[in-house]
mmCIF file with all atom_site columns, C-alpha atoms in Angstrom:
data_model
loop_
_atom_site.group_PDB
_atom_site.id
_atom_site.type_symbol
_atom_site.label_atom_id
_atom_site.label_alt_id
_atom_site.label_comp_id
_atom_site.label_asym_id
_atom_site.label_entity_id
_atom_site.label_seq_id
_atom_site.pdbx_PDB_ins_code
_atom_site.Cartn_x
_atom_site.Cartn_y
_atom_site.Cartn_z
_atom_site.occupancy
_atom_site.B_iso_or_equiv
_atom_site.pdbx_formal_charge
_atom_site.auth_seq_id
_atom_site.auth_comp_id
_atom_site.auth_asym_id
_atom_site.auth_atom_id
_atom_site.pdbx_PDB_model_num
ATOM 1   C CA . MET I 1 1   ? 0.000   0.000  0.000  1.00 71.00 ? 25  MET I CA 1
ATOM 2   C CA . THR I 1 2   ? 1.303   3.420  -0.954 1.00 90.00 ? 26  THR I CA 1
ATOM 3   C CA . ILE I 1 3   ? 1.363   6.055  1.758  1.00 93.00 ? 27  ILE I CA 1
ATOM 4   C CA . ASN I 1 4   ? 1.850   9.655  0.670  1.00 95.00 ? 28  ASN I CA 1
ATOM 5   C CA . VAL I 1 5   ? 2.541   12.584 2.964  1.00 97.00 ? 29  VAL I CA 1
ATOM 6   C CA . ARG I 1 6   ? 1.078   15.974 2.190  1.00 97.00 ? 30  ARG I CA 1
ATOM 7   C CA . ARG I 1 7   ? -0.052  19.093 3.987  1.00 97.00 ? 31  ARG I CA 1
ATOM 8   C CA . SER I 1 8   ? -3.516  18.844 5.458  1.00 97.00 ? 32  SER I CA 1
ATOM 9   C CA . ARG I 1 9   ? -6.596  20.502 4.065  1.00 94.00 ? 33  ARG I CA 1
ATOM 10  C CA . PRO I 1 10  ? -9.853  21.489 5.772  1.00 93.00 ? 34  PRO I CA 1
ATOM 11  C CA . GLU I 1 11  ? -11.502 18.300 4.529  1.00 95.00 ? 35  GLU I CA 1
ATOM 12  C CA . ASP I 1 12  ? -8.956  16.331 6.615  1.00 96.00 ? 36  ASP I CA 1
ATOM 13  C CA . HIS I 1 13  ? -10.020 17.944 9.888  1.00 96.00 ? 37  HIS I CA 1
ATOM 14  C CA . ALA I 1 14  ? -12.687 15.406 10.874 1.00 96.00 ? 38  ALA I CA 1
ATOM 15  C CA . ALA I 1 15  ? -10.301 12.472 10.360 1.00 97.00 ? 39  ALA I CA 1
ATOM 16  C CA . ILE I 1 16  ? -7.474  14.235 12.232 1.00 96.00 ? 40  ILE I CA 1
ATOM 17  C CA . LEU I 1 17  ? -9.743  15.052 15.177 1.00 95.00 ? 41  LEU I CA 1
ATOM 18  C CA . SER I 1 18  ? -11.065 11.487 15.245 1.00 94.00 ? 42  SER I CA 1
ATOM 19  C CA . LEU I 1 19  ? -7.556  9.989  15.240 1.00 95.00 ? 43  LEU I CA 1
ATOM 20  C CA . MET I 1 20  ? -6.492  12.458 17.940 1.00 93.00 ? 44  MET I CA 1
ATOM 21  C CA . ASP I 1 21  ? -9.391  11.300 20.120 1.00 91.00 ? 45  ASP I CA 1
ATOM 22  C CA . ALA I 1 22  ? -8.530  7.631  19.547 1.00 90.00 ? 46  ALA I CA 1
ATOM 23  C CA . ALA I 1 23  ? -4.841  8.239  20.315 1.00 88.00 ? 47  ALA I CA 1
ATOM 24  C CA . ARG I 1 24  ? -5.581  9.719  23.754 1.00 82.00 ? 48  ARG I CA 1
ATOM 25  C CA . GLY I 1 25  ? -5.913  6.237  25.218 1.00 80.00 ? 49  GLY I CA 1
ATOM 26  C CA . ALA I 1 26  ? -9.070  7.045  27.148 1.00 83.00 ? 50  ALA I CA 1
ATOM 27  C CA . GLY I 1 27  ? -10.399 4.011  28.954 1.00 82.00 ? 51  GLY I CA 1
ATOM 28  C CA . LEU I 1 28  ? -6.969  2.399  29.236 1.00 79.00 ? 52  LEU I CA 1
ATOM 29  C CA . SER I 1 29  ? -5.143  1.909  32.493 1.00 84.00 ? 53  SER I CA 1
ATOM 30  C CA . ASP I 1 30  ? -2.096  4.056  33.186 1.00 80.00 ? 54  ASP I CA 1
ATOM 31  C CA . GLU I 1 31  ? 0.110   1.034  32.448 1.00 86.00 ? 55  GLU I CA 1
ATOM 32  C CA . GLU I 1 32  ? -1.618  0.382  29.098 1.00 85.00 ? 56  GLU I CA 1
ATOM 33  C CA . ARG I 1 33  ? -1.353  4.056  28.122 1.00 83.00 ? 57  ARG I CA 1
ATOM 34  C CA . ALA I 1 34  ? 2.369   4.070  28.985 1.00 77.00 ? 58  ALA I CA 1
ATOM 35  C CA . ARG I 1 35  ? 2.970   0.918  26.939 1.00 81.00 ? 59  ARG I CA 1
ATOM 36  C CA . ARG I 1 36  ? 0.826   1.900  23.915 1.00 84.00 ? 60  ARG I CA 1
ATOM 37  C CA . GLY I 1 37  ? 1.541   5.624  23.971 1.00 83.00 ? 61  GLY I CA 1
ATOM 38  C CA . PHE I 1 38  ? -0.900  8.497  24.071 1.00 83.00 ? 62  PHE I CA 1
ATOM 39  C CA . VAL I 1 39  ? -1.350  12.047 22.894 1.00 84.00 ? 63  VAL I CA 1
ATOM 40  C CA . GLN I 1 40  ? -2.438  15.035 24.914 1.00 84.00 ? 64  GLN I CA 1
ATOM 41  C CA . GLY I 1 41  ? -4.167  18.270 24.108 1.00 81.00 ? 65  GLY I CA 1
ATOM 42  C CA . ASN I 1 42  ? -7.438  19.467 22.766 1.00 81.00 ? 66  ASN I CA 1
ATOM 43  C CA . LEU I 1 43  ? -7.767  20.140 19.074 1.00 84.00 ? 67  LEU I CA 1
ATOM 44  C CA . THR I 1 44  ? -10.560 21.875 17.229 1.00 85.00 ? 68  THR I CA 1
ATOM 45  C CA . GLY I 1 45  ? -11.119 22.668 13.597 1.00 88.00 ? 69  GLY I CA 1
ATOM 46  C CA . GLU I 1 46  ? -10.300 26.296 14.401 1.00 89.00 ? 70  GLU I CA 1
ATOM 47  C CA . LEU I 1 47  ? -6.951  25.303 15.917 1.00 88.00 ? 71  LEU I CA 1
ATOM 48  C CA . LEU I 1 48  ? -6.167  23.117 12.923 1.00 92.00 ? 72  LEU I CA 1
ATOM 49  C CA . ASP I 1 49  ? -6.874  26.120 10.652 1.00 92.00 ? 73  ASP I CA 1
ATOM 50  C CA . ARG I 1 50  ? -4.365  28.159 12.678 1.00 91.00 ? 74  ARG I CA 1
ATOM 51  C CA . PHE I 1 51  ? -1.761  25.371 12.582 1.00 92.00 ? 75  PHE I CA 1
ATOM 52  C CA . GLU I 1 52  ? -2.229  25.038 8.807  1.00 94.00 ? 76  GLU I CA 1
ATOM 53  C CA . GLU I 1 53  ? -1.420  28.752 8.429  1.00 92.00 ? 77  GLU I CA 1
ATOM 54  C CA . GLY I 1 54  ? 1.910   28.221 10.235 1.00 92.00 ? 78  GLY I CA 1
ATOM 55  C CA . PRO I 1 55  ? 4.566   25.611 9.514  1.00 96.00 ? 79  PRO I CA 1
ATOM 56  C CA . GLY I 1 56  ? 1.737   23.179 8.824  1.00 95.00 ? 80  GLY I CA 1
ATOM 57  C CA . VAL I 1 57  ? -0.117  20.010 9.604  1.00 98.00 ? 81  VAL I CA 1
ATOM 58  C CA . PHE I 1 58  ? 1.193   16.997 7.734  1.00 98.00 ? 82  PHE I CA 1
ATOM 59  C CA . VAL I 1 59  ? -0.945  13.956 6.988  1.00 98.00 ? 83  VAL I CA 1
ATOM 60  C CA . ALA I 1 60  ? -0.059  10.471 5.820  1.00 98.00 ? 84  ALA I CA 1
ATOM 61  C CA . ASP I 1 61  ? -2.640  9.462  3.245  1.00 96.00 ? 85  ASP I CA 1
ATOM 62  C CA . ALA I 1 62  ? -3.121  5.771  2.465  1.00 95.00 ? 86  ALA I CA 1
ATOM 63  C CA . ALA I 1 63  ? -5.421  5.593  -0.552 1.00 92.00 ? 87  ALA I CA 1
ATOM 64  C CA . GLY I 1 64  ? -7.721  8.245  0.870  1.00 92.00 ? 88  GLY I CA 1
ATOM 65  C CA . GLU I 1 65  ? -7.531  7.055  4.479  1.00 95.00 ? 89  GLU I CA 1
ATOM 66  C CA . LEU I 1 66  ? -5.749  9.015  7.179  1.00 97.00 ? 90  LEU I CA 1
ATOM 67  C CA . ALA I 1 67  ? -2.861  6.825  8.348  1.00 98.00 ? 91  ALA I CA 1
ATOM 68  C CA . GLY I 1 68  ? -1.382  9.486  10.626 1.00 97.00 ? 92  GLY I CA 1
ATOM 69  C CA . PHE I 1 69  ? -0.713  13.153 11.204 1.00 97.00 ? 93  PHE I CA 1
ATOM 70  C CA . ALA I 1 70  ? 1.991   15.429 12.593 1.00 98.00 ? 94  ALA I CA 1
ATOM 71  C CA . ILE I 1 71  ? 1.255   18.964 13.710 1.00 96.00 ? 95  ILE I CA 1
ATOM 72  C CA . THR I 1 72  ? 3.870   21.681 13.667 1.00 97.00 ? 96  THR I CA 1
ATOM 73  C CA . SER I 1 73  ? 3.464   25.206 14.978 1.00 95.00 ? 97  SER I CA 1
ATOM 74  C CA . GLU I 1 74  ? 5.334   28.323 15.937 1.00 93.00 ? 98  GLU I CA 1
ATOM 75  C CA . PRO I 1 75  ? 5.997   28.655 19.688 1.00 91.00 ? 99  PRO I CA 1
ATOM 76  C CA . SER I 1 76  ? 4.141   31.970 19.836 1.00 84.00 ? 100 SER I CA 1
ATOM 77  C CA . LEU I 1 77  ? 0.874   30.314 18.789 1.00 77.00 ? 101 LEU I CA 1
ATOM 78  C CA . LEU I 1 78  ? 0.153   28.679 22.143 1.00 75.00 ? 102 LEU I CA 1
ATOM 79  C CA . PRO I 1 79  ? -0.637  30.378 25.460 1.00 76.00 ? 103 PRO I CA 1
ATOM 80  C CA . PRO I 1 80  ? 2.230   30.838 27.953 1.00 77.00 ? 104 PRO I CA 1
ATOM 81  C CA . HIS I 1 81  ? 0.759   28.358 30.470 1.00 81.00 ? 105 HIS I CA 1
ATOM 82  C CA . HIS I 1 82  ? 0.726   25.529 27.911 1.00 85.00 ? 106 HIS I CA 1
ATOM 83  C CA . PRO I 1 83  ? 3.299   22.712 28.337 1.00 90.00 ? 107 PRO I CA 1
ATOM 84  C CA . ALA I 1 84  ? 4.646   23.567 24.871 1.00 91.00 ? 108 ALA I CA 1
ATOM 85  C CA . ALA I 1 85  ? 5.652   27.023 26.091 1.00 92.00 ? 109 ALA I CA 1
ATOM 86  C CA . ALA I 1 86  ? 7.326   25.393 29.105 1.00 93.00 ? 110 ALA I CA 1
ATOM 87  C CA . ALA I 1 87  ? 9.154   23.004 26.746 1.00 95.00 ? 111 ALA I CA 1
ATOM 88  C CA . VAL I 1 88  ? 10.524  25.877 24.678 1.00 96.00 ? 112 VAL I CA 1
ATOM 89  C CA . ALA I 1 89  ? 11.547  27.767 27.829 1.00 94.00 ? 113 ALA I CA 1
ATOM 90  C CA . ALA I 1 90  ? 13.303  24.641 29.156 1.00 96.00 ? 114 ALA I CA 1
ATOM 91  C CA . VAL I 1 91  ? 15.174  24.134 25.863 1.00 97.00 ? 115 VAL I CA 1
ATOM 92  C CA . LEU I 1 92  ? 16.228  27.786 25.736 1.00 96.00 ? 116 LEU I CA 1
ATOM 93  C CA . GLY I 1 93  ? 17.305  27.633 29.383 1.00 95.00 ? 117 GLY I CA 1
ATOM 94  C CA . ALA I 1 94  ? 19.388  24.512 28.757 1.00 96.00 ? 118 ALA I CA 1
ATOM 95  C CA . ALA I 1 95  ? 21.089  26.275 25.829 1.00 96.00 ? 119 ALA I CA 1
ATOM 96  C CA . ASP I 1 96  ? 22.880  28.588 28.283 1.00 92.00 ? 120 ASP I CA 1
ATOM 97  C CA . GLY I 1 97  ? 22.579  31.603 26.002 1.00 91.00 ? 121 GLY I CA 1
ATOM 98  C CA . ARG I 1 98  ? 23.569  29.818 22.774 1.00 94.00 ? 122 ARG I CA 1
ATOM 99  C CA . ASP I 1 99  ? 21.498  30.948 19.796 1.00 96.00 ? 123 ASP I CA 1
ATOM 100 C CA . LEU I 1 100 ? 19.400  27.972 18.719 1.00 97.00 ? 124 LEU I CA 1
ATOM 101 C CA . GLY I 1 101 ? 18.037  29.709 15.656 1.00 97.00 ? 125 GLY I CA 1
ATOM 102 C CA . ARG I 1 102 ? 14.416  29.653 14.624 1.00 97.00 ? 126 ARG I CA 1
ATOM 103 C CA . LEU I 1 103 ? 12.351  27.063 16.513 1.00 97.00 ? 127 LEU I CA 1
ATOM 104 C CA . PHE I 1 104 ? 9.144   25.243 15.699 1.00 97.00 ? 128 PHE I CA 1
ATOM 105 C CA . LEU I 1 105 ? 7.067   22.897 17.807 1.00 96.00 ? 129 LEU I CA 1
ATOM 106 C CA . TYR I 1 106 ? 6.562   19.340 16.660 1.00 95.00 ? 130 TYR I CA 1
ATOM 107 C CA . GLY I 1 107 ? 3.495   17.491 17.913 1.00 93.00 ? 131 GLY I CA 1
ATOM 108 C CA . PRO I 1 108 ? 1.060   16.125 18.638 1.00 94.00 ? 132 PRO I CA 1
ATOM 109 C CA . VAL I 1 109 ? 1.587   13.216 16.302 1.00 96.00 ? 133 VAL I CA 1
ATOM 110 C CA . ALA I 1 110 ? -0.507  10.090 15.936 1.00 96.00 ? 134 ALA I CA 1
ATOM 111 C CA . VAL I 1 111 ? -0.482  7.042  13.691 1.00 96.00 ? 135 VAL I CA 1
ATOM 112 C CA . ASP I 1 112 ? -3.629  4.976  13.289 1.00 96.00 ? 136 ASP I CA 1
ATOM 113 C CA . GLU I 1 113 ? -3.167  1.555  14.919 1.00 92.00 ? 137 GLU I CA 1
ATOM 114 C CA . ARG I 1 114 ? -3.989  -0.136 11.596 1.00 94.00 ? 138 ARG I CA 1
ATOM 115 C CA . PHE I 1 115 ? -0.940  1.527  10.023 1.00 95.00 ? 139 PHE I CA 1
ATOM 116 C CA . GLN I 1 116 ? 1.584   1.243  12.828 1.00 93.00 ? 140 GLN I CA 1
ATOM 117 C CA . GLY I 1 117 ? 4.795   -0.577 11.965 1.00 91.00 ? 141 GLY I CA 1
ATOM 118 C CA . ARG I 1 118 ? 4.625   0.496  8.296  1.00 93.00 ? 142 ARG I CA 1
ATOM 119 C CA . GLY I 1 119 ? 6.995   3.462  8.403  1.00 94.00 ? 143 GLY I CA 1
ATOM 120 C CA . VAL I 1 120 ? 4.264   6.104  8.624  1.00 97.00 ? 144 VAL I CA 1
ATOM 121 C CA . LEU I 1 121 ? 6.001   8.122  11.318 1.00 96.00 ? 145 LEU I CA 1
ATOM 122 C CA . THR I 1 122 ? 9.293   8.013  9.426  1.00 96.00 ? 146 THR I CA 1
ATOM 123 C CA . ARG I 1 123 ? 7.538   9.315  6.327  1.00 96.00 ? 147 ARG I CA 1
ATOM 124 C CA . LEU I 1 124 ? 5.818   12.094 8.305  1.00 97.00 ? 148 LEU I CA 1
ATOM 125 C CA . LEU I 1 125 ? 9.039   13.174 10.021 1.00 97.00 ? 149 LEU I CA 1
ATOM 126 C CA . THR I 1 126 ? 11.012  13.103 6.788  1.00 97.00 ? 150 THR I CA 1
ATOM 127 C CA . ALA I 1 127 ? 8.407   15.088 4.849  1.00 97.00 ? 151 ALA I CA 1
ATOM 128 C CA . LEU I 1 128 ? 7.986   17.761 7.499  1.00 97.00 ? 152 LEU I CA 1
ATOM 129 C CA . SER I 1 129 ? 11.751  18.015 7.971  1.00 98.00 ? 153 SER I CA 1
ATOM 130 C CA . ARG I 1 130 ? 12.275  18.528 4.237  1.00 97.00 ? 154 ARG I CA 1
ATOM 131 C CA . ALA I 1 131 ? 9.464   21.074 4.088  1.00 98.00 ? 155 ALA I CA 1
ATOM 132 C CA . LEU I 1 132 ? 10.683  23.095 7.070  1.00 98.00 ? 156 LEU I CA 1
ATOM 133 C CA . ALA I 1 133 ? 14.494  22.750 6.892  1.00 98.00 ? 157 ALA I CA 1
ATOM 134 C CA . ASP I 1 134 ? 15.034  26.030 5.023  1.00 97.00 ? 158 ASP I CA 1
ATOM 135 C CA . ASP I 1 135 ? 12.888  28.077 7.428  1.00 97.00 ? 159 ASP I CA 1
ATOM 136 C CA . PHE I 1 136 ? 13.618  26.522 10.825 1.00 98.00 ? 160 PHE I CA 1
ATOM 137 C CA . ASP I 1 137 ? 16.757  25.412 12.620 1.00 98.00 ? 161 ASP I CA 1
ATOM 138 C CA . LEU I 1 138 ? 15.367  23.298 15.437 1.00 98.00 ? 162 LEU I CA 1
ATOM 139 C CA . ALA I 1 139 ? 12.230  21.340 16.262 1.00 98.00 ? 163 ALA I CA 1
ATOM 140 C CA . VAL I 1 140 ? 11.058  21.094 19.868 1.00 98.00 ? 164 VAL I CA 1
ATOM 141 C CA . ALA I 1 141 ? 8.796   18.300 21.096 1.00 97.00 ? 165 ALA I CA 1
ATOM 142 C CA . PHE I 1 142 ? 7.717   17.402 24.594 1.00 96.00 ? 166 PHE I CA 1
ATOM 143 C CA . VAL I 1 143 ? 6.708   14.038 26.008 1.00 96.00 ? 167 VAL I CA 1
ATOM 144 C CA . GLU I 1 144 ? 5.254   13.287 29.398 1.00 94.00 ? 168 GLU I CA 1
ATOM 145 C CA . THR I 1 145 ? 7.577   10.932 31.298 1.00 96.00 ? 169 THR I CA 1
ATOM 146 C CA . ALA I 1 146 ? 4.632   8.588  31.889 1.00 93.00 ? 170 ALA I CA 1
ATOM 147 C CA . ASN I 1 147 ? 4.428   8.018  28.124 1.00 93.00 ? 171 ASN I CA 1
ATOM 148 C CA . GLU I 1 148 ? 7.034   5.253  27.810 1.00 94.00 ? 172 GLU I CA 1
ATOM 149 C CA . ARG I 1 149 ? 6.224   4.393  24.199 1.00 92.00 ? 173 ARG I CA 1
ATOM 150 C CA . SER I 1 150 ? 6.558   7.962  22.980 1.00 94.00 ? 174 SER I CA 1
ATOM 151 C CA . LEU I 1 151 ? 9.815   8.408  24.881 1.00 96.00 ? 175 LEU I CA 1
ATOM 152 C CA . ASP I 1 152 ? 11.160  5.284  23.185 1.00 95.00 ? 176 ASP I CA 1
ATOM 153 C CA . VAL I 1 153 ? 10.029  6.497  19.749 1.00 95.00 ? 177 VAL I CA 1
ATOM 154 C CA . HIS I 1 154 ? 11.731  9.885  20.139 1.00 96.00 ? 178 HIS I CA 1
ATOM 155 C CA . ARG I 1 155 ? 14.920  8.193  21.309 1.00 97.00 ? 179 ARG I CA 1
ATOM 156 C CA . HIS I 1 156 ? 14.730  5.717  18.412 1.00 95.00 ? 180 HIS I CA 1
ATOM 157 C CA . TYR I 1 157 ? 14.785  8.620  15.958 1.00 96.00 ? 181 TYR I CA 1
ATOM 158 C CA . GLY I 1 158 ? 17.870  10.064 17.640 1.00 95.00 ? 182 GLY I CA 1
ATOM 159 C CA . MET I 1 159 ? 16.192  13.174 18.955 1.00 97.00 ? 183 MET I CA 1
ATOM 160 C CA . THR I 1 160 ? 18.155  14.994 21.646 1.00 97.00 ? 184 THR I CA 1
ATOM 161 C CA . GLU I 1 161 ? 16.843  15.002 25.182 1.00 98.00 ? 185 GLU I CA 1
ATOM 162 C CA . ALA I 1 162 ? 17.445  18.707 25.649 1.00 97.00 ? 186 ALA I CA 1
ATOM 163 C CA . ALA I 1 163 ? 15.739  19.344 29.001 1.00 98.00 ? 187 ALA I CA 1
ATOM 164 C CA . ARG I 1 164 ? 13.358  18.075 31.635 1.00 97.00 ? 188 ARG I CA 1
ATOM 165 C CA . PHE I 1 165 ? 10.600  20.228 33.061 1.00 96.00 ? 189 PHE I CA 1
ATOM 166 C CA . GLU I 1 166 ? 7.293   20.180 34.911 1.00 95.00 ? 190 GLU I CA 1
ATOM 167 C CA . ALA I 1 167 ? 4.014   21.755 33.874 1.00 91.00 ? 191 ALA I CA 1
ATOM 168 C CA . ALA I 1 168 ? 0.662   21.487 35.631 1.00 88.00 ? 192 ALA I CA 1
ATOM 169 C CA . GLY I 1 169 ? 2.095   18.890 38.022 1.00 92.00 ? 193 GLY I CA 1
ATOM 170 C CA . ARG I 1 170 ? 3.352   16.579 35.269 1.00 93.00 ? 194 ARG I CA 1
ATOM 171 C CA . ALA I 1 171 ? 6.956   15.757 34.382 1.00 96.00 ? 195 ALA I CA 1
ATOM 172 C CA . TYR I 1 172 ? 8.121   16.051 30.773 1.00 96.00 ? 196 TYR I CA 1
ATOM 173 C CA . VAL I 1 173 ? 11.160  15.568 28.576 1.00 98.00 ? 197 VAL I CA 1
ATOM 174 C CA . ALA I 1 174 ? 11.814  18.193 25.897 1.00 98.00 ? 198 ALA I CA 1
ATOM 175 C CA . PHE I 1 175 ? 13.311  16.700 22.734 1.00 98.00 ? 199 PHE I CA 1
ATOM 176 C CA . THR I 1 176 ? 14.952  18.593 19.894 1.00 98.00 ? 200 THR I CA 1
ATOM 177 C CA . PHE I 1 177 ? 16.114  17.767 16.406 1.00 98.00 ? 201 PHE I CA 1
ATOM 178 C CA . SER I 1 178 ? 17.423  19.616 13.389 1.00 98.00 ? 202 SER I CA 1
ATOM 179 C CA . PRO I 1 179 ? 15.009  19.253 10.473 1.00 98.00 ? 203 PRO I CA 1
ATOM 180 C CA . ALA I 1 180 ? 17.873  19.741 8.003  1.00 97.00 ? 204 ALA I CA 1
ATOM 181 C CA . ALA I 1 181 ? 19.933  16.969 9.598  1.00 97.00 ? 205 ALA I CA 1
ATOM 182 C CA . PHE I 1 182 ? 16.923  14.669 9.837  1.00 96.00 ? 206 PHE I CA 1
ATOM 183 C CA . ALA I 1 183 ? 16.094  15.211 6.145  1.00 95.00 ? 207 ALA I CA 1
ATOM 184 C CA . ARG I 1 184 ? 19.742  14.631 5.095  1.00 94.00 ? 208 ARG I CA 1
ATOM 185 C CA . ALA I 1 185 ? 19.902  11.394 7.091  1.00 92.00 ? 209 ALA I CA 1
ATOM 186 C CA . ARG I 1 186 ? 16.910  10.034 5.164  1.00 86.00 ? 210 ARG I CA 1
ATOM 187 C CA . SER I 1 187 ? 17.987  11.091 1.667  1.00 76.00 ? 211 SER I CA 1
#
């Protein structure tokens, strides 16, 4: 089956929101959520419109079915109390004054269970890295420490554990990666 990655369109919103809801892991025990992975956050069609106006929302399309998505955004888009803002602050603080260049946020990301293990995430990461490499120097993602699967995935892709932080009583790891380097490594 061919899986193509493209930027999302408004007609993708319902499928993205549905996959986001499924990927939350509601109804699973904490242990099951940690093992299977989960996403956090509340998305709306309005938010997706705003994300599409920025660096973009990328979707993996498998013959008209949504196999997965990856959202990217500018740090200024989210409110200061959001964990994403805390992730950026933690990364900047860990940089000890070094200029990190232009940053973008990576996530949330979800892959439909039916398509897991087929390279969907690799395709999403490669496509968004190629698309954003000329405009951004560093991607910042954050993962709750309780999310063992997501931590493992980010480490598998060689993302840098740049900082640890807490937000709203939860512990997180901030990951970074260079989109240019990621794209080059998959050429």
